[in-house]
Short mmCIF file of C-alpha atoms in Angstrom, two decimals:
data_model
loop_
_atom_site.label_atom_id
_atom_site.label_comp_id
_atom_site.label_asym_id
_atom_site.label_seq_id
_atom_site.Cartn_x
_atom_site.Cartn_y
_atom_site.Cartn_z
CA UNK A 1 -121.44 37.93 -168.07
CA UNK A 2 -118.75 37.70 -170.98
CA UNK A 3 -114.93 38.34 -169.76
CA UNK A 4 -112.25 38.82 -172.10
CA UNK A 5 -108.46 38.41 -170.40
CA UNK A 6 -105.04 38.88 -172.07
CA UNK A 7 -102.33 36.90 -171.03
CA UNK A 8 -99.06 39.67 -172.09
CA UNK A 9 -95.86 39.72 -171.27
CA UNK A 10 -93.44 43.04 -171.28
CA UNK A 11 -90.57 41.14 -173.14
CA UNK A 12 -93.26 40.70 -176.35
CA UNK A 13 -93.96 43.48 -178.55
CA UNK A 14 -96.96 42.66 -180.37
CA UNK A 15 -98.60 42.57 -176.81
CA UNK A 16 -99.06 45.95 -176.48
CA UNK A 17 -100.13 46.46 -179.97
CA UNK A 18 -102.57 43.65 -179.60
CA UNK A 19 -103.94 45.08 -176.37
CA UNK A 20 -104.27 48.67 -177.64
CA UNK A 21 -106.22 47.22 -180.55
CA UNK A 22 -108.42 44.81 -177.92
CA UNK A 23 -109.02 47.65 -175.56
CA UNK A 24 -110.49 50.13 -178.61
CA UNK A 25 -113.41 47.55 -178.96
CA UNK A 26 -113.71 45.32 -175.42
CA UNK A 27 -113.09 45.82 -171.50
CA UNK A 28 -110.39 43.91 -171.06
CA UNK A 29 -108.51 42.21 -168.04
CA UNK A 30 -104.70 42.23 -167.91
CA UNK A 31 -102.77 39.90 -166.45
CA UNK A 32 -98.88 40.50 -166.31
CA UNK A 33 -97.15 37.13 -167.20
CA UNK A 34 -93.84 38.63 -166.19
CA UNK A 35 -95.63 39.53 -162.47
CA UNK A 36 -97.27 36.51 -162.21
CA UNK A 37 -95.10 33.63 -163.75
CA UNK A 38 -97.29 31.17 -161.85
CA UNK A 39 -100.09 31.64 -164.19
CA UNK A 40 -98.65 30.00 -167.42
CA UNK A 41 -99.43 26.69 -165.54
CA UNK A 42 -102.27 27.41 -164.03
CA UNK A 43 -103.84 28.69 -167.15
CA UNK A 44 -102.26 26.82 -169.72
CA UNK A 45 -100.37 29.31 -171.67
CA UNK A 46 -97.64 28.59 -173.51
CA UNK A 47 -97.06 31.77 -175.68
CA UNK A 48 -97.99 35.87 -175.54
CA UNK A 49 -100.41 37.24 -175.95
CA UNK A 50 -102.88 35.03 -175.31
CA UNK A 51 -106.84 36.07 -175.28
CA UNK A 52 -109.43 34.10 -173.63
CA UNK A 53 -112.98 34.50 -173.79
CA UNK A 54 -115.35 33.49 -170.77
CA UNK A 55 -118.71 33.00 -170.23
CA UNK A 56 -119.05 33.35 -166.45
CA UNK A 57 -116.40 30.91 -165.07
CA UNK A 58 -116.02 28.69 -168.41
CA UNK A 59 -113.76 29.34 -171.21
CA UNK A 60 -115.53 29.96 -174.11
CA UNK A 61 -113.04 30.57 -176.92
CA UNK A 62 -108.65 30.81 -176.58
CA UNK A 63 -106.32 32.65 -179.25
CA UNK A 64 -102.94 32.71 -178.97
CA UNK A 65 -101.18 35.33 -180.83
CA UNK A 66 -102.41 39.15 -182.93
CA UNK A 67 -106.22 38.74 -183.88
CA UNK A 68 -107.00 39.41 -187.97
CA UNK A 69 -110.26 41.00 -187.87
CA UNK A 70 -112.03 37.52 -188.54
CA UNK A 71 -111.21 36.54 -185.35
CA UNK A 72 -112.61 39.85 -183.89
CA UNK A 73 -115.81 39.02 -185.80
CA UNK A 74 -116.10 35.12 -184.73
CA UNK A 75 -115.42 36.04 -180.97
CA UNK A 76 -117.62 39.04 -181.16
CA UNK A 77 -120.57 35.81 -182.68
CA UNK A 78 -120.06 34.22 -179.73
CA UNK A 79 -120.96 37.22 -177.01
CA UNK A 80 -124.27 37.13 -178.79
#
């Protein structure tokens, strides 16, 4: 029902560490900016990582940038 994707690119750093951290605590779905340059238009993303929270086709929630464990918290509210 709930889908969580991360927009990362291989040039940023704090992707992977924000991923790692994401991944310990949600399924996740990837997409490769650097693969699939197409998609910073398409979805509106203008910096890495960016996390996006949907409730069956609609986005729910968008974060650009490392979570602080707030954010964790408030997206983990809105799952419920």
């Amino acid at each position: 029902m709930f889908r969580i994707v991360v927009c990362f690119s291989h040039k940023c750093h704090t992707c992977f560490d924000h991923i790692k951290k994401l991944q310990s605590l949600f399924d996740l779905e990837l997409i490769d900016m650097d693969e699939n340059q197409d998609m910073y238009e398409i979805m509106n993303i203008e910096k890495t990582p960016t996390t996006i929270l949907y409730k069956k086709e609609n986005e729910l929630w968008r974060k650009e940038g490392m979570f602080f464990d707030s954010q964790i918290n408030d997206m983990r509210k809105m799952m419920k």
